[in-house]
XYZ file of N, CA and C in Angstrom:
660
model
N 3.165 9.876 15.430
C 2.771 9.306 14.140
C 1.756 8.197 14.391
N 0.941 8.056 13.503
C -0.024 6.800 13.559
C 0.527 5.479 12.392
N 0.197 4.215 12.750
C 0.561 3.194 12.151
C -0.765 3.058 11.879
N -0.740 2.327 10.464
C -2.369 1.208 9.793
C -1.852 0.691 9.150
N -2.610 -0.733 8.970
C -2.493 -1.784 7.774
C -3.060 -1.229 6.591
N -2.919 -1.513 5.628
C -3.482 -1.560 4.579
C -4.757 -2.249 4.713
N -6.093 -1.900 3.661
C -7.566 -2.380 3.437
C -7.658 -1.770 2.362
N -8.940 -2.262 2.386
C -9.945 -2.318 1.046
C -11.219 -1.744 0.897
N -12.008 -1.068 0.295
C -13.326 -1.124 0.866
C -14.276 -0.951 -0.621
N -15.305 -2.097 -0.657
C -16.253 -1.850 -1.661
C -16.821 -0.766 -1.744
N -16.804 0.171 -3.242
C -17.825 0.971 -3.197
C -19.440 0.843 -3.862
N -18.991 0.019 -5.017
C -19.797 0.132 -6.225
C -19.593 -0.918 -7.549
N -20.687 -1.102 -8.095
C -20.762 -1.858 -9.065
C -21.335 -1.823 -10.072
N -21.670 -2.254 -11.286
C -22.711 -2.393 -12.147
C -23.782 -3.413 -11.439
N -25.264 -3.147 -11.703
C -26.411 -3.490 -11.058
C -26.391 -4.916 -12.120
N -26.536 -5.804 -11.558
C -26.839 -7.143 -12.489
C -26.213 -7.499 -13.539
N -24.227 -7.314 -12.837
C -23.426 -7.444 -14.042
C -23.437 -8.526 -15.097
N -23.718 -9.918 -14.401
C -23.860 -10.906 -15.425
C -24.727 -10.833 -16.258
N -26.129 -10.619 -16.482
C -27.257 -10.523 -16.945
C -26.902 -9.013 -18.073
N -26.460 -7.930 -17.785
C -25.541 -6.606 -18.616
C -24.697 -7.526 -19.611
N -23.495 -8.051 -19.254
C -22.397 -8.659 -20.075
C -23.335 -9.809 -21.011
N -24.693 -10.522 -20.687
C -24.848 -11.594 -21.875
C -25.724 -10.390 -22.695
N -26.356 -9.503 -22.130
C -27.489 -9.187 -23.138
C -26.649 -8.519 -24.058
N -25.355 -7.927 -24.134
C -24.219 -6.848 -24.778
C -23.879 -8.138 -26.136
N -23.290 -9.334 -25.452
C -22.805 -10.574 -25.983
C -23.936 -10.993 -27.002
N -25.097 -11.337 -26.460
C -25.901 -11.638 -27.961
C -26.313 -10.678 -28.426
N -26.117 -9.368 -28.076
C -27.102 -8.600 -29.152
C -25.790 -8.767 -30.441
N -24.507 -9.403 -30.442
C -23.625 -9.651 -31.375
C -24.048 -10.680 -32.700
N -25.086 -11.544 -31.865
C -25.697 -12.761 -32.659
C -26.988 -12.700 -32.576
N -27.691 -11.385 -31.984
C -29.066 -11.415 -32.238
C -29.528 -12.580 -31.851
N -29.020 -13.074 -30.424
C -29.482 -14.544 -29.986
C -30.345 -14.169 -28.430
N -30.777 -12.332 -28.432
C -31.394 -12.226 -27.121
C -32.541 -12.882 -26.858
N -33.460 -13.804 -27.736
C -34.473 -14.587 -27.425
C -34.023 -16.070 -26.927
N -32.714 -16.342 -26.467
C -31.943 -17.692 -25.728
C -31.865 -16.984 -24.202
N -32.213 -15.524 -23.613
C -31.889 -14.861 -22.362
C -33.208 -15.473 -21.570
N -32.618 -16.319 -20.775
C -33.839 -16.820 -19.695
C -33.489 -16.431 -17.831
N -34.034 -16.546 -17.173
C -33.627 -15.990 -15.851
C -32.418 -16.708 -15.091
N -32.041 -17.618 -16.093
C -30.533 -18.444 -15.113
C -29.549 -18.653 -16.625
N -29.413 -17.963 -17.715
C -28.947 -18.404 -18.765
C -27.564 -17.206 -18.795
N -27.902 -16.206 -17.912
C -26.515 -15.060 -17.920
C -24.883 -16.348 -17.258
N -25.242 -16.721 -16.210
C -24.392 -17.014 -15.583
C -23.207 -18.185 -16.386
N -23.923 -19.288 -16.889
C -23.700 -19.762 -18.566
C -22.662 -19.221 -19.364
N -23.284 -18.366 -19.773
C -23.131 -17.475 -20.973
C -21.883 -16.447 -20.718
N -21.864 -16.214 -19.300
C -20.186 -15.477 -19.260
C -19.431 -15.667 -18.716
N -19.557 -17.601 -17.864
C -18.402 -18.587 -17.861
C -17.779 -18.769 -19.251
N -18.660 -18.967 -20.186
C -18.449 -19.456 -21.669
C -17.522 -18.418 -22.542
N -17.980 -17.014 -22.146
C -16.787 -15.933 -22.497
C -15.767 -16.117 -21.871
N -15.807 -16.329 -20.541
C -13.940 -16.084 -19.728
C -13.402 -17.807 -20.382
N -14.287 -18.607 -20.582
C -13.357 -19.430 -20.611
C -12.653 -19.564 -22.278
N -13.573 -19.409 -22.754
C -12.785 -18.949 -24.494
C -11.541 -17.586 -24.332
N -11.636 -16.670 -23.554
C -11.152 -15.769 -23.201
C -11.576 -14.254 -24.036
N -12.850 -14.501 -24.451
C -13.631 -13.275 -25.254
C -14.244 -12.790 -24.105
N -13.179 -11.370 -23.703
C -13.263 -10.705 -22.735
C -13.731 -9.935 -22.671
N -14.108 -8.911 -24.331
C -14.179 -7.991 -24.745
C -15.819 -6.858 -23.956
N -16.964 -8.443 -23.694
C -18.321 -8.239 -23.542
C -18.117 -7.661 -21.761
N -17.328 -8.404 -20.967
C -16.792 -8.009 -19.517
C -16.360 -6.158 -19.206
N -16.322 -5.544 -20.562
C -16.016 -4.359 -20.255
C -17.393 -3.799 -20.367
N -18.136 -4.293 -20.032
C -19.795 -3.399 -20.259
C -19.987 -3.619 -18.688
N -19.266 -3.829 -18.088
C -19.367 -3.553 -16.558
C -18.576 -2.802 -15.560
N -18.565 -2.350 -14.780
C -17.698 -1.399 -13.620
C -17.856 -2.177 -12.324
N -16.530 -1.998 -11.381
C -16.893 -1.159 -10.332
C -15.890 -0.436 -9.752
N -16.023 -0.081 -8.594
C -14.944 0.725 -7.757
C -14.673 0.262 -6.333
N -13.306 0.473 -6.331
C -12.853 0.425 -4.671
C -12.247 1.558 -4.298
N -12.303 1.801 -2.879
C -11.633 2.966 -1.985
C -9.894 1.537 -1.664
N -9.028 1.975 -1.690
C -7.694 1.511 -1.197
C -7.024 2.515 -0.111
N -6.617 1.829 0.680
C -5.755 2.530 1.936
C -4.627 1.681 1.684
N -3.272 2.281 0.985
C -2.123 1.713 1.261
C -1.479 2.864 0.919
N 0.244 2.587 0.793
C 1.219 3.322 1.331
C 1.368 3.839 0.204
N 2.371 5.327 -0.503
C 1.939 5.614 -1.913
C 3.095 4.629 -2.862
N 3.996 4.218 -2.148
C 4.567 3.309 -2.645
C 3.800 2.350 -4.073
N 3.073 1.524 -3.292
C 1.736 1.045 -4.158
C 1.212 1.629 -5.000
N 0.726 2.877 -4.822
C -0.246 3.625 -5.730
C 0.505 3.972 -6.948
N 1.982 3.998 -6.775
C 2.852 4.882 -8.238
C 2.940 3.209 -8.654
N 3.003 1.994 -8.610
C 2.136 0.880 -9.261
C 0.789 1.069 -9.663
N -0.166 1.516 -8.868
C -1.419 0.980 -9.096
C -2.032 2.188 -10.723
N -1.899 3.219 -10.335
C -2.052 4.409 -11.623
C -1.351 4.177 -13.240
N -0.382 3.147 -12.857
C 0.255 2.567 -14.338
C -1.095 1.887 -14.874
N -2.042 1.667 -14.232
C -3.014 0.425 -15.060
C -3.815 1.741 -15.821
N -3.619 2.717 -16.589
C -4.224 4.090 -17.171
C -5.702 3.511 -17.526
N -6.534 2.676 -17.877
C -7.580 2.282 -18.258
C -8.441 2.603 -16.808
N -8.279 2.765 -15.811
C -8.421 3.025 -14.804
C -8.708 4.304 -14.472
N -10.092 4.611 -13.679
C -10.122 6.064 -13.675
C -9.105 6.046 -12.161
N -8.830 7.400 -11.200
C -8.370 7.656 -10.204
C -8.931 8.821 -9.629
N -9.080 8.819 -8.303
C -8.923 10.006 -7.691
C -7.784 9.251 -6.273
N -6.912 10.339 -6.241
C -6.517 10.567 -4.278
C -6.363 10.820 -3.541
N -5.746 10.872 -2.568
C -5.195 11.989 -1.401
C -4.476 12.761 -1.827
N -4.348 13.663 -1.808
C -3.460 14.925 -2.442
C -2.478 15.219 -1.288
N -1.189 14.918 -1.189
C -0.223 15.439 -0.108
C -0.111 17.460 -0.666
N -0.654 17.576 -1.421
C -0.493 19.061 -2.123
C -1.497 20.027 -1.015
N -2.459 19.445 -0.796
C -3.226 20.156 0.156
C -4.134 19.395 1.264
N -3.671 18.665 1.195
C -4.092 17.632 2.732
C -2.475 17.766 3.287
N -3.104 18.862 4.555
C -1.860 19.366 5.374
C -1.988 18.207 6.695
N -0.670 17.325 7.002
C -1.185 16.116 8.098
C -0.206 16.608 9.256
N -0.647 18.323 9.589
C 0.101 18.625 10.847
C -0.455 18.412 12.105
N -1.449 16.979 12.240
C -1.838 16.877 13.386
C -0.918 15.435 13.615
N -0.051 15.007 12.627
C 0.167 13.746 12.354
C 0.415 13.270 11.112
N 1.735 12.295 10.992
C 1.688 11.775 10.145
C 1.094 10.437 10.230
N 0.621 9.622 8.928
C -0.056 8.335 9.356
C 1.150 7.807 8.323
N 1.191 6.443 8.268
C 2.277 5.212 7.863
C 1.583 4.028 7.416
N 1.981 3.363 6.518
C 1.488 1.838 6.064
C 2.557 1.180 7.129
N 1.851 0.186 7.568
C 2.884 -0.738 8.560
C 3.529 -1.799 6.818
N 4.159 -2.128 6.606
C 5.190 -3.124 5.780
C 4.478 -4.334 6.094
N 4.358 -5.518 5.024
C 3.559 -6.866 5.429
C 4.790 -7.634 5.933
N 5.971 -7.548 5.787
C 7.189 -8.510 6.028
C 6.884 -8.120 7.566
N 7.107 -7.248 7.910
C 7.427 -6.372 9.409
C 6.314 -6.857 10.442
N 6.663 -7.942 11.178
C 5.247 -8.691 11.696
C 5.562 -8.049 13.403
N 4.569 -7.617 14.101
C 4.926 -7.883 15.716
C 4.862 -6.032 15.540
N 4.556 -5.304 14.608
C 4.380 -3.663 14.867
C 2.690 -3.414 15.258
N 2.257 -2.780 15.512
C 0.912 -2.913 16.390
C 0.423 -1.613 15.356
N -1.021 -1.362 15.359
C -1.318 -0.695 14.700
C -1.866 0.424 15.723
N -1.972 2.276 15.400
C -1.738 3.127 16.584
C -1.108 4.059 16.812
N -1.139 5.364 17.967
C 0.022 6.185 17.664
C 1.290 5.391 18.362
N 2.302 6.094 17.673
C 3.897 6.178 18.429
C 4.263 7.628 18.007
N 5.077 7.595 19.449
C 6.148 8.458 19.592
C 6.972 8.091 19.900
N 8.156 9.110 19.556
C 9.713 8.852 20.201
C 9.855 8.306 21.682
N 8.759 9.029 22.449
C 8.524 8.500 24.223
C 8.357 7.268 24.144
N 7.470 6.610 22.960
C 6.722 5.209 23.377
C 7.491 4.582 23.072
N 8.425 4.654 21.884
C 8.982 3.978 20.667
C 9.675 2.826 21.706
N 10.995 3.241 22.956
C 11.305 2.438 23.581
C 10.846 1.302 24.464
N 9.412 1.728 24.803
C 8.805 1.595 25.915
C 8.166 -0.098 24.892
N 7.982 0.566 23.665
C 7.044 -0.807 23.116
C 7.858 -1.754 21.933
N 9.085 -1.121 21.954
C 9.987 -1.795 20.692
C 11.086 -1.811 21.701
N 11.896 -1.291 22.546
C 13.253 -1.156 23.043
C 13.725 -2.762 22.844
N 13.095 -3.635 23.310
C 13.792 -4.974 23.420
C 13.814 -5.650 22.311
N 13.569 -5.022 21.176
C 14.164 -5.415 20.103
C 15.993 -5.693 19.258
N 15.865 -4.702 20.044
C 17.747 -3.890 20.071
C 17.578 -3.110 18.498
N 19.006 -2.714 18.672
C 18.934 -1.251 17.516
C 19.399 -1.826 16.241
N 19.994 -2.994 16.419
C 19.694 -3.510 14.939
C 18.917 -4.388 14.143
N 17.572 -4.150 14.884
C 16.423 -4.908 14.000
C 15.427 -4.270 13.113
N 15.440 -4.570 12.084
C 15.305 -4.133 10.579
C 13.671 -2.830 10.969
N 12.936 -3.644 12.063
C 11.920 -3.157 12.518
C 11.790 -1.454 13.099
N 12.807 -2.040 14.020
C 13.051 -0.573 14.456
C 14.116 0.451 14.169
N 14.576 0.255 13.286
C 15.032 1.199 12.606
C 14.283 1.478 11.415
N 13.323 1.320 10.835
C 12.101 1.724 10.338
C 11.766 2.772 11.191
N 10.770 2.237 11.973
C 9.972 2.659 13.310
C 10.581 4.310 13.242
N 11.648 4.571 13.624
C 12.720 5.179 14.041
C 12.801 6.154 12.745
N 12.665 5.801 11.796
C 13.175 6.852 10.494
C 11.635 7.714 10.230
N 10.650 6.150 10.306
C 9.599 7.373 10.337
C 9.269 8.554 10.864
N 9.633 8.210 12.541
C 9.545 9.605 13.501
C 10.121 10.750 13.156
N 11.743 10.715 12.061
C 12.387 11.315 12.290
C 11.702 12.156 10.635
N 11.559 11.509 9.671
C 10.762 11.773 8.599
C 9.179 12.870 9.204
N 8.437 12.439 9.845
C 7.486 12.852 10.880
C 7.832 14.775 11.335
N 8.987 14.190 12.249
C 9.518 15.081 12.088
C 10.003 16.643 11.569
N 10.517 16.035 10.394
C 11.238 16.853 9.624
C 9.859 17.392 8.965
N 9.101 16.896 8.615
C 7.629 17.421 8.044
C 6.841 18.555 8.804
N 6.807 17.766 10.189
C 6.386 19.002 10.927
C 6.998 20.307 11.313
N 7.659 20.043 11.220
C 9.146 21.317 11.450
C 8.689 22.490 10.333
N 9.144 21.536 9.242
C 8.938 22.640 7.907
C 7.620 23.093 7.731
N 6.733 22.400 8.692
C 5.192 23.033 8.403
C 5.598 24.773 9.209
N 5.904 24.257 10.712
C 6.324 24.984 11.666
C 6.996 26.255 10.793
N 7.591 25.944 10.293
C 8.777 27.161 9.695
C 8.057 27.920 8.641
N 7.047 27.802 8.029
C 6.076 28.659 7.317
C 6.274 27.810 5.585
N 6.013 26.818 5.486
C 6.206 25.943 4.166
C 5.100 25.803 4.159
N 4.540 25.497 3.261
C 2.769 25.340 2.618
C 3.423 23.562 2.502
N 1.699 22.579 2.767
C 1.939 21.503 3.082
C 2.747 20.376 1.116
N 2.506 21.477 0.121
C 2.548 21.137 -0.909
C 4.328 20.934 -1.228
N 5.041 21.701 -0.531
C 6.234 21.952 -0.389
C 6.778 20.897 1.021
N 6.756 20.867 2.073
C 6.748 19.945 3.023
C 6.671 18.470 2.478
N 5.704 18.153 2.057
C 5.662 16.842 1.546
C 6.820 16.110 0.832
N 7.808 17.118 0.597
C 8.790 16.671 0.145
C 9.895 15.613 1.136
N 9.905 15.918 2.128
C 10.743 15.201 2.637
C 9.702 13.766 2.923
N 8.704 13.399 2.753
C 7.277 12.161 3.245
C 8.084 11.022 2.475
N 7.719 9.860 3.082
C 8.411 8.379 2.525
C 7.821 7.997 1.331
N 7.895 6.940 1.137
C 6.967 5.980 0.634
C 6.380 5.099 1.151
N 5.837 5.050 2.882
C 5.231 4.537 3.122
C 4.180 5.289 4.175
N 4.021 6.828 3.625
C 3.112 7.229 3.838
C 2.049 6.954 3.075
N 0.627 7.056 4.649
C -0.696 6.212 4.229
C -1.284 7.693 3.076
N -1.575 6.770 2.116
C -2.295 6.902 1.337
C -4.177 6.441 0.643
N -5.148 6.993 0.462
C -6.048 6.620 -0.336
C -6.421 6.813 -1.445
N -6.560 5.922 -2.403
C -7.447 6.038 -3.508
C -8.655 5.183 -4.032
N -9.368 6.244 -4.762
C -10.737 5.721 -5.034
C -10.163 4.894 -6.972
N -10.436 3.698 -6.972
C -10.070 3.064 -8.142
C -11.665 2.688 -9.137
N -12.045 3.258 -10.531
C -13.116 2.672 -11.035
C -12.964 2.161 -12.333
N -13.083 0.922 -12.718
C -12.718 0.262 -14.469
C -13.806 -0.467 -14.653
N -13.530 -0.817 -15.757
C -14.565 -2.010 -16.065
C -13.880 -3.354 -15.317
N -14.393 -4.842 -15.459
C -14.447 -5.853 -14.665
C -13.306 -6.701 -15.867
N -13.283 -6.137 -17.190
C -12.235 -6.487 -17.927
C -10.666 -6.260 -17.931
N -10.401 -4.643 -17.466
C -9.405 -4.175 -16.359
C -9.351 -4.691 -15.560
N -10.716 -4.660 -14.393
C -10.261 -5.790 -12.915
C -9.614 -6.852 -13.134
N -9.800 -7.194 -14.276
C -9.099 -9.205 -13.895
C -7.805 -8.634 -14.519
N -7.366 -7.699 -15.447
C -5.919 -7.694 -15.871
C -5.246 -7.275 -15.083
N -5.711 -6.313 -14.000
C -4.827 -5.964 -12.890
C -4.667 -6.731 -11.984
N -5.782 -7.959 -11.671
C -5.710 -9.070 -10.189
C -4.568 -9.963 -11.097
N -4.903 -10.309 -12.397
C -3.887 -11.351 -12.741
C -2.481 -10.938 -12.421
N -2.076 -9.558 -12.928
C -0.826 -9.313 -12.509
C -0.563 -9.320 -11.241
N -1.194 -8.412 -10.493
C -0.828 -7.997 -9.331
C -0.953 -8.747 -8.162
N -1.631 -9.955 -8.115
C -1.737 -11.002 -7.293
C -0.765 -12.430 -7.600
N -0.142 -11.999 -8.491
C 1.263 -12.907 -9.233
C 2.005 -13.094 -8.123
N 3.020 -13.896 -7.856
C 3.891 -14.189 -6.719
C 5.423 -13.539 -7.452
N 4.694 -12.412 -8.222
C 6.787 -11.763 -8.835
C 5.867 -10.269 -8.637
N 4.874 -9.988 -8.193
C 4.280 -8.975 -7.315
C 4.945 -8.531 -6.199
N 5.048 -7.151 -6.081
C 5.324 -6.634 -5.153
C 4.619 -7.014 -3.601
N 5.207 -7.065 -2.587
C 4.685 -8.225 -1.666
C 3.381 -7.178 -0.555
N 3.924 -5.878 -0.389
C 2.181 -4.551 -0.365
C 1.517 -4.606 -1.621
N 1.927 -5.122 -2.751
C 0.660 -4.764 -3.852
C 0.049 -6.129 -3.905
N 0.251 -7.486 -3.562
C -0.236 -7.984 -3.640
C -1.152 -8.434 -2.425
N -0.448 -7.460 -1.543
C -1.627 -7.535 0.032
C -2.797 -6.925 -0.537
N -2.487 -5.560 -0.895
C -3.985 -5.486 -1.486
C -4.700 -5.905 -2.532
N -3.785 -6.202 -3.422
C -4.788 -7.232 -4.756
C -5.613 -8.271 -4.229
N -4.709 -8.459 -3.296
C -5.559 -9.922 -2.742
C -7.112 -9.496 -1.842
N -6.705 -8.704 -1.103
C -7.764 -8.537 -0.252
C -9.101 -7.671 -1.384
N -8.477 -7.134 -2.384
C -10.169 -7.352 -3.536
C -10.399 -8.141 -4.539
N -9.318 -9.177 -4.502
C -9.809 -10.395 -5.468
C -10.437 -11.190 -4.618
N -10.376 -10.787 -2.856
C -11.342 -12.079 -2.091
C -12.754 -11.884 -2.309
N -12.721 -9.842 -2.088
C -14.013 -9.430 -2.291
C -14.484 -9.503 -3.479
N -13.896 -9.436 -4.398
C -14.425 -9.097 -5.906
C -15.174 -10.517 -6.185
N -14.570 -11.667 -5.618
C -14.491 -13.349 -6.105
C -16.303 -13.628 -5.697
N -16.220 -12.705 -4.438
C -17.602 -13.637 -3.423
C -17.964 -12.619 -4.082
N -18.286 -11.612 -4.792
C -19.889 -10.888 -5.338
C -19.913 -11.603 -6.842
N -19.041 -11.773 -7.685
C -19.040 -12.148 -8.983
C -18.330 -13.352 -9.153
N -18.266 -14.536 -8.339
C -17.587 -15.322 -8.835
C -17.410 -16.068 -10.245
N -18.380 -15.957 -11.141
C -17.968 -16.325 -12.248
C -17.566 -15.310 -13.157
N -17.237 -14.676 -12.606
C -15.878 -13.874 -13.557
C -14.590 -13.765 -12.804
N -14.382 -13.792 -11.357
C -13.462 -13.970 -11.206
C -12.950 -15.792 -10.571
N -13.437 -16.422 -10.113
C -13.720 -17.719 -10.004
C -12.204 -18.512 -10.505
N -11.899 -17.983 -11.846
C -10.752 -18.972 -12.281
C -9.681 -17.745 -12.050
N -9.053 -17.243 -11.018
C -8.208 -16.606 -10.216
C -7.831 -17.173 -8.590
N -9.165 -18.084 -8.383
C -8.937 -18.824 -7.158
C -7.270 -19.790 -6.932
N -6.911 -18.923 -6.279
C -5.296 -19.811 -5.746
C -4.593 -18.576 -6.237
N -4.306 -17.379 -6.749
C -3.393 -17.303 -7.027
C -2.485 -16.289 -5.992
């Protein structure tokens, strides 16, 4: 089996989102002759901070996510949200299963294991640490997957016995009015403690391309 952390990865955006969101905003007041070359940035602090959010949905973007699907049957509740993902239905992983390593679970290395290694790089843990008996269920989960591939099961059927902390990807695309309703929740400290590994790691990215829309999310 292979271990990975969870990431993030930018795909895409609206081209000159601030400057999009004011010209949307005054064409409301027919005030587009106040649009000067530094007057966007202004103008949609002045929306988030009234909280007239409404002009923020004239923008997109998208991220690719690598986490466990655990996460994802969270992340697809936000329906305003387009999706695509990995399909365990026909992405057959009989060369391997891959795994989200757990953020609590510190000192697991990212990489293959096997049952051979498992002792060799965890044994001195002993058998009742929360770690490796993880470690240990995955293989056996691993396992049982490959077997039933072995035995003539189509990978759509197999998948049945897979955890919830098989690695997963999805491609996520909304407007920037969605983005902040999902970072507000999901970067909450009553957040799930993998969903907010990754909320966080695209509210860092999301913060440094657009900070004045996301800007007043700093700390949370």
């Amino acid at each position: 089996m292979r271990l990975v952390k969870p990431s993030i990865e930018y795909i895409w955006a609206t081209e000159s989102p601030l400057e999009v969101i004011e010209r949307a905003g005054r064409t409301c007041y027919k005030s587009e002759d106040k649009i000067t070359g530094e007057s966007s940035a202004r103008f949609v602090e002045m929306l988030v901070n009234r909280g007239h959010e409404a002009m923020v949905e004239h923008v997109s973007a998208s991220y690719r996510v690598i986490c466990d699907r655990g996460v994802t049957h969270e992340i697809v509740r936000h329906r305003l949200f387009s999706f695509a993902q990995e399909s365990t239905r026909y992405c057959n992983y009989k060369g391997g299963v891959a795994y989200i390593i757990p953020s609590w679970m510190p000192g697991i290395a990212e990489g293959e294991l096997t049952a051979e290694s498992l002792g060799e790089q965890y044994g001195a843990w002993g058998d009742d640490d929360p770690r490796l008996i993880w470690l240990r269920n995955m293989l056996v989960q691993e396992r049982a997957y490959l077997d039933l591939l072995t035995g003539g099961w189509q990978a759509q059927q197999a998948r049945s016995v897979l955890p919830n902390s098989l690695k997963t990807e999805i491609i996520i695309t909304g407007n920037l009015r969605q983005w902040r309703q999902f970072l507000r929740l999901r970067c909450d400290r009553a957040a799930h403690p993998q969903m907010r590994e990754v909320a966080g790691m695209i509210l860092d990215d999301i913060m440094g391309r657009i900070p004045v829309l996301f800007g007043d999310f700093e700390g949370l």
